[in-house]
Coordinates of C-alpha atoms in Angstrom, one line a residue:
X1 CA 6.6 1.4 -15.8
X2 CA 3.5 3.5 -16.0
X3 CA 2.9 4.5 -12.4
X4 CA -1.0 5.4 -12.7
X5 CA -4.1 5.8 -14.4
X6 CA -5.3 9.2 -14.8
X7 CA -8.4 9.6 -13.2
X8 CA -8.8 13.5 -14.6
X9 CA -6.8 16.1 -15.3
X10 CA -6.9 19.5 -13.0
X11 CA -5.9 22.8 -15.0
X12 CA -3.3 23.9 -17.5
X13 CA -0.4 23.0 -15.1
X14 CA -1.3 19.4 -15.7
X15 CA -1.6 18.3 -12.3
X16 CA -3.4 15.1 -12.4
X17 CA -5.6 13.2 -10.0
X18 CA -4.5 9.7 -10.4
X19 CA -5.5 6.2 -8.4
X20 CA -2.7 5.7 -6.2
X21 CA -3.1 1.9 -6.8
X22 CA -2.3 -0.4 -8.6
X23 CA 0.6 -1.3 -10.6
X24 CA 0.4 -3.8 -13.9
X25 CA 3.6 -5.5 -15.1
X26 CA 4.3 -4.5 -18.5
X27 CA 3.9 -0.6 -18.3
X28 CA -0.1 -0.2 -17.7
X29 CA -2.0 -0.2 -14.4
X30 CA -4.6 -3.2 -13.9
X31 CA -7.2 -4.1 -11.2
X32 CA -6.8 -7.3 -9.0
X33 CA -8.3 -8.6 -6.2
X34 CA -6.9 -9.4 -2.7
X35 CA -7.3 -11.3 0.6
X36 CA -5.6 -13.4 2.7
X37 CA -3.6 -13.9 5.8
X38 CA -3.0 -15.4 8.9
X39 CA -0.4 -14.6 11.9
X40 CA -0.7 -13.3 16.0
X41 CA -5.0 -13.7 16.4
X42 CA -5.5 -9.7 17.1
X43 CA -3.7 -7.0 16.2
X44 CA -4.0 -4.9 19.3
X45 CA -3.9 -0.9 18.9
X46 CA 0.2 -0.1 19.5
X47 CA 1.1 2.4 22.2
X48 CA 2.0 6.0 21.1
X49 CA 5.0 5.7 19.4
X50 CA 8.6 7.4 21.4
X51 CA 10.5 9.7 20.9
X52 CA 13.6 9.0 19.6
X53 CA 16.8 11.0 20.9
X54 CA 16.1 13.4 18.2
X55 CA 13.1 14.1 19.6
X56 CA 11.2 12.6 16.3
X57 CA 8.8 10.0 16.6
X58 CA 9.8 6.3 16.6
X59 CA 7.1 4.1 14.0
X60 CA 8.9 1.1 15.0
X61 CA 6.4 -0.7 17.5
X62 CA 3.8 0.8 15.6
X63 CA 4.6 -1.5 12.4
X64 CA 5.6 -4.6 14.5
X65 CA 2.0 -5.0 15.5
X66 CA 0.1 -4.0 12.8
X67 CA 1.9 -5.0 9.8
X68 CA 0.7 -8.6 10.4
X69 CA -2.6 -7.5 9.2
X70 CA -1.6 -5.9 6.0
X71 CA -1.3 -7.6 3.0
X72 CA 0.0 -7.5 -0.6
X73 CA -2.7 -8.4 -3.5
X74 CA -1.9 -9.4 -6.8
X75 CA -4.0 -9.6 -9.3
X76 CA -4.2 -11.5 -13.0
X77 CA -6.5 -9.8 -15.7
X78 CA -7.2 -11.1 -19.4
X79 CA -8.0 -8.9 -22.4
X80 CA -8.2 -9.2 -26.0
X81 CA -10.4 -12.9 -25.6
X82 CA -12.5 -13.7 -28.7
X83 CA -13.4 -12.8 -32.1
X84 CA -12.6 -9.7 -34.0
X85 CA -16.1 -8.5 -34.6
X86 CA -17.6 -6.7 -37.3
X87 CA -16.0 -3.2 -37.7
X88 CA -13.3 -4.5 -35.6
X89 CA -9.6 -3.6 -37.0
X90 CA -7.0 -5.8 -34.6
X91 CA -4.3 -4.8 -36.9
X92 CA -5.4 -1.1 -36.7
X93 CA -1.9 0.1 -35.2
X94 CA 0.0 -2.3 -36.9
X95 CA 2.5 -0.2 -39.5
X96 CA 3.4 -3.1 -41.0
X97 CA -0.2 -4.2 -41.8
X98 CA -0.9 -0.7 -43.1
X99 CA 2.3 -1.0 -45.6
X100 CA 0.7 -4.2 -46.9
X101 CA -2.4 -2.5 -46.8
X102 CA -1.9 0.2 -49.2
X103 CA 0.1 -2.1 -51.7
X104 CA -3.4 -4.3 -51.6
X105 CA -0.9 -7.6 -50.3
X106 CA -3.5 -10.2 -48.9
X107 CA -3.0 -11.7 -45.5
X108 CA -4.5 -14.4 -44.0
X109 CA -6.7 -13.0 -41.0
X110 CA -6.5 -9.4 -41.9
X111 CA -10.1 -7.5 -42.4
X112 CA -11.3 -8.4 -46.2
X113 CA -9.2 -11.3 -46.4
X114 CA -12.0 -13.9 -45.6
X115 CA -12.4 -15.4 -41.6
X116 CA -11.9 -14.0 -38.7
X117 CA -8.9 -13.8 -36.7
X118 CA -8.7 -15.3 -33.2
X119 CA -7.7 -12.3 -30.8
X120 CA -4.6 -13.5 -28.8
X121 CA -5.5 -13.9 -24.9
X122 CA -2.9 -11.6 -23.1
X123 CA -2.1 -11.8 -19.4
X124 CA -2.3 -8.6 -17.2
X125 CA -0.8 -8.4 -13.7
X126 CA -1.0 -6.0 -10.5
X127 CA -0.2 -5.7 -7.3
X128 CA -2.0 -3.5 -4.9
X129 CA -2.6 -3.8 -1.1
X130 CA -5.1 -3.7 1.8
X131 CA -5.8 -4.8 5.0
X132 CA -7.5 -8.0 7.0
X133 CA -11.2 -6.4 9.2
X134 CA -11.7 -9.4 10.8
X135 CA -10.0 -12.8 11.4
X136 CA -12.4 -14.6 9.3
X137 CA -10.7 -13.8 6.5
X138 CA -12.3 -10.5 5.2
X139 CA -10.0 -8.0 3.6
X140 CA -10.6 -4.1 2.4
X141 CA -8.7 -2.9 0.0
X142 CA -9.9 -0.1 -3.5
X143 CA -12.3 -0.7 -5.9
X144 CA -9.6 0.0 -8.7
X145 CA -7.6 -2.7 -7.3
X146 CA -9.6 -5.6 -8.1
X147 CA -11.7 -3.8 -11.3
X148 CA -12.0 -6.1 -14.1
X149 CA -10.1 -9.0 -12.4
X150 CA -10.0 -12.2 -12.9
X151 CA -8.2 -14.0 -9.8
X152 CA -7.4 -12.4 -7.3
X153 CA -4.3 -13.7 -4.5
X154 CA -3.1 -12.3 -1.1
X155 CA 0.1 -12.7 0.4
X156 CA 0.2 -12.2 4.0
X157 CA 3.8 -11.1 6.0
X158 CA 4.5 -14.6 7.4
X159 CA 4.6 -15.4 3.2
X160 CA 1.6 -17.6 3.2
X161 CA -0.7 -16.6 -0.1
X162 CA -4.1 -17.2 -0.5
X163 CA -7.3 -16.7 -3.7
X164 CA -9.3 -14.6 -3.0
X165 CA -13.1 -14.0 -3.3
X166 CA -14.2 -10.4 -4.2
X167 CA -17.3 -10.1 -2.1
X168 CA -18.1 -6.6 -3.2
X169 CA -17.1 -3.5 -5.0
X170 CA -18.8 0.1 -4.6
X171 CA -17.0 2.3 -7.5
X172 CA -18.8 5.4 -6.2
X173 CA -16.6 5.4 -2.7
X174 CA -13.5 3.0 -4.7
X175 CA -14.0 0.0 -1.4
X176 CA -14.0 -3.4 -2.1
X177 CA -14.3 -6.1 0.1
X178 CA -12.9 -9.4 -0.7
X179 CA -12.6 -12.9 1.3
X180 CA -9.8 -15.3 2.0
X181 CA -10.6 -18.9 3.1
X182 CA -8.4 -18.5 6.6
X183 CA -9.3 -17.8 9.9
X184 CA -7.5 -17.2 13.5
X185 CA -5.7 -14.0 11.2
X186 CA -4.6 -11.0 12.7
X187 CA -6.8 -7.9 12.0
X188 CA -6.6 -4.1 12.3
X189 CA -8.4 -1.9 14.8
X190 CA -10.7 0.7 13.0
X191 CA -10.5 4.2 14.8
X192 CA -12.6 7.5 14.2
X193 CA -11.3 9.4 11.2
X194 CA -13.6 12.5 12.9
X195 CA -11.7 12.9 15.4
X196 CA -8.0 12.9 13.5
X197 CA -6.8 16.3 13.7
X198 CA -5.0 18.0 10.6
X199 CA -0.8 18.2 11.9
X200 CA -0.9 14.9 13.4
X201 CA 1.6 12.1 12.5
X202 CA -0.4 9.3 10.2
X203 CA 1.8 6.0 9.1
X204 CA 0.5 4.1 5.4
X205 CA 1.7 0.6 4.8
X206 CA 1.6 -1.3 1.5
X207 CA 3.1 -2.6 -1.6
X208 CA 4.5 0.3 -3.6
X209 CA 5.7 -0.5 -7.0
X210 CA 5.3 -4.3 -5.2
X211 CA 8.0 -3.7 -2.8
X212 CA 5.8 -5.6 0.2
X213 CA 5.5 -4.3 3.5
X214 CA 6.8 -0.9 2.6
X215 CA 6.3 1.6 5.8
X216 CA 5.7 5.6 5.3
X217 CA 4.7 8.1 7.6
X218 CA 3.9 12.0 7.4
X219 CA 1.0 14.0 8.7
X220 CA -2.9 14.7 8.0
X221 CA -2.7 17.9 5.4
X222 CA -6.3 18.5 5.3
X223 CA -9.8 17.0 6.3
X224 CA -12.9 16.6 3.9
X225 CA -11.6 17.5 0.8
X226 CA -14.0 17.2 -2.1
X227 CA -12.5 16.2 -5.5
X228 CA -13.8 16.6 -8.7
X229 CA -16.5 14.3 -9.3
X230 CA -16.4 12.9 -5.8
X231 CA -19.7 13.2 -4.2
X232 CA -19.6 10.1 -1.7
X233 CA -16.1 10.6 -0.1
X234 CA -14.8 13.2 1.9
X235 CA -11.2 12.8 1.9
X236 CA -8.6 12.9 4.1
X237 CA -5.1 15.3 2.4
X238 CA -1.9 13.9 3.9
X239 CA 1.6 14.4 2.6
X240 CA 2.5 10.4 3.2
X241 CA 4.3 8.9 0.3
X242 CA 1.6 7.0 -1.4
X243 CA 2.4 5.8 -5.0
X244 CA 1.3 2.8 -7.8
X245 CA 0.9 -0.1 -5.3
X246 CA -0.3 1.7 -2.4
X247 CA -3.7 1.4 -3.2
X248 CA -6.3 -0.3 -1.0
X249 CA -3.3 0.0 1.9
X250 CA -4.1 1.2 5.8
X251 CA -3.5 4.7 6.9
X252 CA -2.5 4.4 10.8
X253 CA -3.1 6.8 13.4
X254 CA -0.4 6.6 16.0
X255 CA -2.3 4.4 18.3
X256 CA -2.0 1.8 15.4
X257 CA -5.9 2.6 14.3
X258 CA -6.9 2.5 10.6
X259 CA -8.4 6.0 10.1
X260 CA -8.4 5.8 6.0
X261 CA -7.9 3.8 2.9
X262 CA -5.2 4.9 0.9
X263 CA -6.8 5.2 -2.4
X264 CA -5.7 8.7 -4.6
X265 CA -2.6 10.8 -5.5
X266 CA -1.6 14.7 -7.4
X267 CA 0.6 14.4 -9.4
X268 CA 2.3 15.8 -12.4
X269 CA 4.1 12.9 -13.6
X270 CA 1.8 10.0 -11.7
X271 CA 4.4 9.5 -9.0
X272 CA 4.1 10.8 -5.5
X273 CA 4.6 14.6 -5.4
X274 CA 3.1 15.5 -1.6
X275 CA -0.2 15.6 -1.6
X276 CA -2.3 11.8 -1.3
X277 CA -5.3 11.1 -0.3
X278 CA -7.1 8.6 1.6
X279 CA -11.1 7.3 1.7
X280 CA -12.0 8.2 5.9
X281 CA -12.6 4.6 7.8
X282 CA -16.0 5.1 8.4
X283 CA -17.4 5.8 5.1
X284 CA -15.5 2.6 4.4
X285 CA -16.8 0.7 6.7
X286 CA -20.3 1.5 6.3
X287 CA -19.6 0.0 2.3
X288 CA -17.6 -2.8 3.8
X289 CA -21.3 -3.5 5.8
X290 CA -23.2 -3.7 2.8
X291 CA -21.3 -5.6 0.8
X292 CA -20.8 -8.4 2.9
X293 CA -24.5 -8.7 3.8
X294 CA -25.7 -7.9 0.5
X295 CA -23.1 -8.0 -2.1
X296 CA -24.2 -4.4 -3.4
X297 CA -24.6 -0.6 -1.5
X298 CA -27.9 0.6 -1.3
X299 CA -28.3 4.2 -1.2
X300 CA -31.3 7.1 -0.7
X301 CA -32.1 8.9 -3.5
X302 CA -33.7 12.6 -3.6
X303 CA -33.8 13.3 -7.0
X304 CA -33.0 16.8 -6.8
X305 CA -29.7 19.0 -8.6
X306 CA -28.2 21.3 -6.1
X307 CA -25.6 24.0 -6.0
X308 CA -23.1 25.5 -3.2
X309 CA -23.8 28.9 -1.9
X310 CA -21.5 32.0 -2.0
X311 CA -21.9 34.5 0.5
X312 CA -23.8 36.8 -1.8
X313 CA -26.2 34.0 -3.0
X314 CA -26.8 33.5 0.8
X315 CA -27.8 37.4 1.5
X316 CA -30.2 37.4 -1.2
X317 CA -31.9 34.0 0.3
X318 CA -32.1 36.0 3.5
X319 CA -29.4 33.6 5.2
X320 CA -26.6 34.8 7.7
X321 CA -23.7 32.5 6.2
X322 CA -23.1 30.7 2.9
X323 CA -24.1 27.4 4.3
X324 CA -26.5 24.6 3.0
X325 CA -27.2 22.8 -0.3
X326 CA -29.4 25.4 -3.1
X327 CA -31.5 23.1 -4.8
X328 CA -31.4 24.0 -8.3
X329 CA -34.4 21.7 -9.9
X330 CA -36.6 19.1 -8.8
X331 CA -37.1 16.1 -10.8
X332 CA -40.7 15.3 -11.9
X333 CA -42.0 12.3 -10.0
X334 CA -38.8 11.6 -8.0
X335 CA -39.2 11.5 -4.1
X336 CA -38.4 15.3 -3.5
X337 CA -41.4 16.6 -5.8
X338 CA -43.9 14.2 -4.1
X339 CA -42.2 15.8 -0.5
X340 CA -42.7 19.1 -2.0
X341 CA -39.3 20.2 -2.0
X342 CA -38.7 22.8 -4.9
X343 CA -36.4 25.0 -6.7
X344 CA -34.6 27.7 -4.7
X345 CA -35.1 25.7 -0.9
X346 CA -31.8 25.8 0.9
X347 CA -31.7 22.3 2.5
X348 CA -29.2 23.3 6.5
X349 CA -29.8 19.7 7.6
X350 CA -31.0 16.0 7.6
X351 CA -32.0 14.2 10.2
X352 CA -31.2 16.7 12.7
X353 CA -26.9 16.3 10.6
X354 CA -26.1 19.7 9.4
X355 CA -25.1 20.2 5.6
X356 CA -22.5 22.7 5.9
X357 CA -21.7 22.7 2.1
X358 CA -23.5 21.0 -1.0
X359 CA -21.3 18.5 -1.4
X360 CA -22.2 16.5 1.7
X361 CA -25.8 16.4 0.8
X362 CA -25.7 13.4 -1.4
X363 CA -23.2 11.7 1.3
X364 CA -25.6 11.8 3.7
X365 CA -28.9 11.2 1.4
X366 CA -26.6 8.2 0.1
X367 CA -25.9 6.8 3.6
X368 CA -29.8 6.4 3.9
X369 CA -32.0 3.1 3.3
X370 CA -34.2 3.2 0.4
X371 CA -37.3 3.6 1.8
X372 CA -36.4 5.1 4.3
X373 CA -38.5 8.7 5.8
X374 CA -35.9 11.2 6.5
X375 CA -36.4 14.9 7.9
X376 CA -34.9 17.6 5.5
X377 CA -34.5 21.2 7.4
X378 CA -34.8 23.5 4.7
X379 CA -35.0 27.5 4.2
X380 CA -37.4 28.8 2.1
X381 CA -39.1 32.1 2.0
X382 CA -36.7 33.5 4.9
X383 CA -38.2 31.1 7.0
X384 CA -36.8 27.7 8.6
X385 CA -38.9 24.8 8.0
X386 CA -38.9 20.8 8.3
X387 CA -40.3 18.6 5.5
X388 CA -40.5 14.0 5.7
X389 CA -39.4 12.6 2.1
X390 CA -39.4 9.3 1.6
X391 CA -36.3 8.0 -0.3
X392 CA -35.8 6.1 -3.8
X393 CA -33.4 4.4 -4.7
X394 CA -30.4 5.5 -6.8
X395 CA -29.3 3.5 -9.9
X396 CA -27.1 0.7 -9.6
X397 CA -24.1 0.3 -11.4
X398 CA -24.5 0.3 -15.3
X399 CA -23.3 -2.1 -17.6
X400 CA -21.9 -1.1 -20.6
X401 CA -21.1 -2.8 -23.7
X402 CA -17.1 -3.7 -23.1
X403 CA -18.9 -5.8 -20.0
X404 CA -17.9 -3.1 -17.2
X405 CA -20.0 -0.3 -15.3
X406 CA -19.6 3.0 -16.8
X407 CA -17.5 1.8 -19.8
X408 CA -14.3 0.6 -17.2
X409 CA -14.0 -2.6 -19.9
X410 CA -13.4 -6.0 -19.0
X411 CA -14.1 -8.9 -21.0
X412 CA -17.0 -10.5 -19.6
X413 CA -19.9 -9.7 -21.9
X414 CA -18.4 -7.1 -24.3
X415 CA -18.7 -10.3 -26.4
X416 CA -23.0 -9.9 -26.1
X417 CA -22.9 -6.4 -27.4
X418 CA -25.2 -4.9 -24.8
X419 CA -25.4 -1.5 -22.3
X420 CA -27.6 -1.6 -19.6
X421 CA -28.1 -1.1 -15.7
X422 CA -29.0 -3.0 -12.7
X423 CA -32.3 -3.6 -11.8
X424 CA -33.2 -0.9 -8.6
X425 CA -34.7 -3.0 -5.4
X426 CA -38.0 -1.3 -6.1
X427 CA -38.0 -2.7 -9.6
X428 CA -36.5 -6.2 -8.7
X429 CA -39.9 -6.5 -5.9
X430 CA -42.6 -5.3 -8.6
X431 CA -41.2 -7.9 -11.4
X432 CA -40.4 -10.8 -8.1
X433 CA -37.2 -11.3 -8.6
X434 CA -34.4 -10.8 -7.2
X435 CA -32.4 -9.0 -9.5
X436 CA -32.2 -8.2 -13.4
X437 CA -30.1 -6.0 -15.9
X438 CA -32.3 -3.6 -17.7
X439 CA -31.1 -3.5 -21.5
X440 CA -30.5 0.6 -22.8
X441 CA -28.5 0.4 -26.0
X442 CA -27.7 -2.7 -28.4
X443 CA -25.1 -4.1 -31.1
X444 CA -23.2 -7.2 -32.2
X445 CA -25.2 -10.6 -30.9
X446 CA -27.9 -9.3 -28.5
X447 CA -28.8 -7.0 -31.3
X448 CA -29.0 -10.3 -33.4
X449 CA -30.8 -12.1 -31.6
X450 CA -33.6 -10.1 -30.9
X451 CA -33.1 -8.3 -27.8
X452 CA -34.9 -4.8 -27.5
X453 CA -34.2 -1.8 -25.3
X454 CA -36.3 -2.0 -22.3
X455 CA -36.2 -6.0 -22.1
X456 CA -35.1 -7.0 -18.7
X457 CA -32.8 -9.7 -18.5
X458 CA -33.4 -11.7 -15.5
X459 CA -31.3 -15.5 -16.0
X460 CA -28.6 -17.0 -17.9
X461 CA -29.5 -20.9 -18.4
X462 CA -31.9 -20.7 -16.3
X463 CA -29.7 -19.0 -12.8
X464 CA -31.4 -15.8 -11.6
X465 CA -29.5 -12.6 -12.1
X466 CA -28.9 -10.8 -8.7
X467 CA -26.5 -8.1 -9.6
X468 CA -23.9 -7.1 -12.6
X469 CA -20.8 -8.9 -11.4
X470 CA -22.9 -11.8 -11.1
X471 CA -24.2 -11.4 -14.4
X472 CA -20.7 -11.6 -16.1
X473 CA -20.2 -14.6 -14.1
X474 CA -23.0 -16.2 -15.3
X475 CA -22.3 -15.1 -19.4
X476 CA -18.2 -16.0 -18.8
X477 CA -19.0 -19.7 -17.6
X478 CA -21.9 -19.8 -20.4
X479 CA -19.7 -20.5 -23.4
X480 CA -20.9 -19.5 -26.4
X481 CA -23.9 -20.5 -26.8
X482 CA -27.0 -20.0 -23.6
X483 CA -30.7 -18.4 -23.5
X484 CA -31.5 -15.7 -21.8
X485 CA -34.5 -15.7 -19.4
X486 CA -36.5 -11.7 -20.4
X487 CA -38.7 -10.0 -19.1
X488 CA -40.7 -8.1 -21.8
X489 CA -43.8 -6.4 -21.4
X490 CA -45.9 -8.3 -19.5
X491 CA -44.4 -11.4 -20.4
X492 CA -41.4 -13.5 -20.2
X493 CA -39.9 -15.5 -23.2
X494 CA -36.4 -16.9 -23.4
X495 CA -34.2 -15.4 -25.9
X496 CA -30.9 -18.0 -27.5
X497 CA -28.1 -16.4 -28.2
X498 CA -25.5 -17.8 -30.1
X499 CA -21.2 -16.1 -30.2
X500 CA -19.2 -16.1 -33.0

């Protein structure tokens, strides 16, 4: 089986960064959902764990009290759903079809033989894992897990399986929150992933290769690494055995408290090699906040590119140590050219929170509300200085044409033909609404039917758009034929669209 997907690849020695997650029956990693559970009421924090006559550390009343709250999730995804559309080969890697091909052989549902041909639903399974945060029923667990799927079940230790409801996901940190109908379940204790010291013993639990209830243990490598194009999560380096199945599972402290998410391996081969990585409790908890009250993550937005300083960049600014985020350019219009921030400021802090190195300036800008007035210490001219800057919003997730953000396809509106991106909250109160997809690029039957870039899209049959995953709802129970409710121009018209 295909233990991961590659998330990037680091170098010529082909290390790879791959999500630690979820495995798919069948040789290919899928997404699923999770949740459910039910066993002692409270998981209470377990006492340090003994020594054994060895003199080595004994996990084993560690696991008996918090392995109640973990849980296995497995996950069903379909693909290949629909028509072949125009343009469309399904036989494409078919040898056979190319044989006939080339000796002009006609057959029935091949491109240029007349009719379409009905793409064959296929099943996709997963299993990942993750964790119960409260006894109502609300599970954590990665954003990869659950991506693109579409049901979603938990198994809890005591064997009991549940559906589950994904709340939430926030791709940017990989947390999703999903929801179980149970309650009276057993639930981990969060602890402070600040104060976990690199050389301490850390225990994961999980579901690797779907072996449930798997227990491994090893100790913090590193604190806040930054990974490439990570800019949300700063990630705690362990060397715990962490491989396809893992994802979305606890990472224990020895006084039984979840410090981290287990969400991200190196590897050469996509199989554990020493080096994991997990997403720090309180970053996912602060995700885990907004998604159940909201169903999305808010975040601050700048609107500013920045740089890391080296220690000679830092002398010529008239600094003492290479410390703080260079901004590089200042976008025109964007809440850091109104606070007059500009090109070559240093920002040291927000809020009074020190930014030690670029990379944790848009963590902590993305922490704040939109709207929000924060206080930026900058440098600029050798001097220290404070500047207010009221925040934006940044982007929500974008919808591409395969029906996923950022091109991640599922199958929910790949069938419409459409890229676009989520209304902001600023956006959503000018228009009074309370949420809309904003169309950037067009094909296929949105194209057809008349849709333009810049429309905003803001029902399906006449049910309000609040975000993208509810959006694919809405266009998967909608069949094949629905109007869209748009927003264009000043006015709003509704737009039929018709599949197939």
């Amino acid at each position: 089986m295909k233990p991961a997907v590659f998330r990037s690849t680091l170098g010529v020695s082909a290390i790879v960064l791959a999500l630690a997650g979820c495995l798919q029956e069948g040789g290919a990693i899928s997404p699923s959902h999770a949740a459910n559970g039910s066993a002692p009421p409270v998981v209470a924090p377990a006492a340090a764990p003994a020594a054994s006559r060895y003199g080595l550390p004994d996990f084993s009343a560690l696991v008996e009290q918090v392995g109640p709250a973990v849980v296995n999730i497995s996950v069903t995804q379909k693909v290949g759903r629909g028509d072949a559309t125009a343009g469309e080969d399904p036989f494409a890697d078919d040898p056979f079809y190319d044989f006939l091909r080339r000796f002009g052989v006609p057959v029935p549902g091949m491109p240029g033989n007349g009719g379409g041909r009905r793409m064959p639903e296929q099943i996709q399974q997963g299993v990942g894992s993750g964790f119960i945060v409260s006894a109502d029923g609300y599970v954590l667990t990665n954003a990869h897990v659950v991506d693109g799927a579409t049901e979603v079940t938990v198994k809890l230790t005591d064997k009991r399986d549940f559906k589950a409801k994904v709340v939430g996901v926030d791709k940017r940190t990989d947390v999703a929150l999903l929801k179980i109908d149970a309650t009276g379940l057993p639930f981990v204790k969060t602890g402070d992933a600040e104060r976990s010291k690199v050389g301490e013993w850390v225990v994961a639990m999980g579901s690797p290769f779907g072996f449930e209830n798997t227990v491994t243990a090893g100790i913090i490598s590193a604190k806040a690494r930054r990974l490439p194009d990570e800019n949300y999560v700063p990630f705690i380096q362990t060397d715990v055995a962490i491989n396809p199945g893992n994802s979305g599972g606890p990472l224990f402290n020895l006084a039984g408290e979840v410090i981290g998410i287990n969400s991200q391996i190196y590897s050469r081969s996509g199989g554990f090699m020493g080096i994991s990585f997990a997403i720090p409790i309180d970053v996912a908890m602060k995700v885990k906040d907004q998604l159940q009250k909201y169903g999305k993550v808010s975040r601050g937005r700048l609107g500013v590119t920045i740089q890391g300083l080296d220690a000679e960049l830092a002398q010529n600014f008239g600094l003492d140590k290479p410390a703080g985020a260079l901004v590089a350019s200042v976008e025109n219009g964007s809440p850091a050219a109104k606070a007059g921030l500009a090109p070559g400021d240093v920002v040291l802090g927000v809020n009074g929170q020190k930014v030690d190195n670029s990379a944790d300036l848009p963590r902590i800008i993305g922490e704040q509300k939109p709207g929000s007035v924060v206080r930026l210490s900058i440098w600029r001219d050798r001097k220290a200085r404070d500047i207010n800057v009221t925040l934006g919003e940044q982007a929500g997730e974008r919808l591409a044409a395969s029906g996923s953000p950022e091109g991640k396809g599922d199958n929910t509106s790949g069938k419409l033909g459409l890229t676009g991106r989520a209304l902001t909250a600023q956006e959503a109160a000018r228009l009074g609404v309370p949420g809309g997809v904003v169309v950037e690029g067009l094909g296929g039957p949105a194209a057809k039917a008349g849709l333009q870039p810049g429309d905003v899209i803001l029902g399906v049959n006449n049910q309000p758009i609040t975000g993208i995953e509810q959006f694919r709802k809405l266009l998967d129970a909608a069949g094949n034929r629905f109007a869209l409710l748009v927003q264009r121009g000043g006015s709003r018209i509704f737009v039929a669209i018709r599949l197939g």
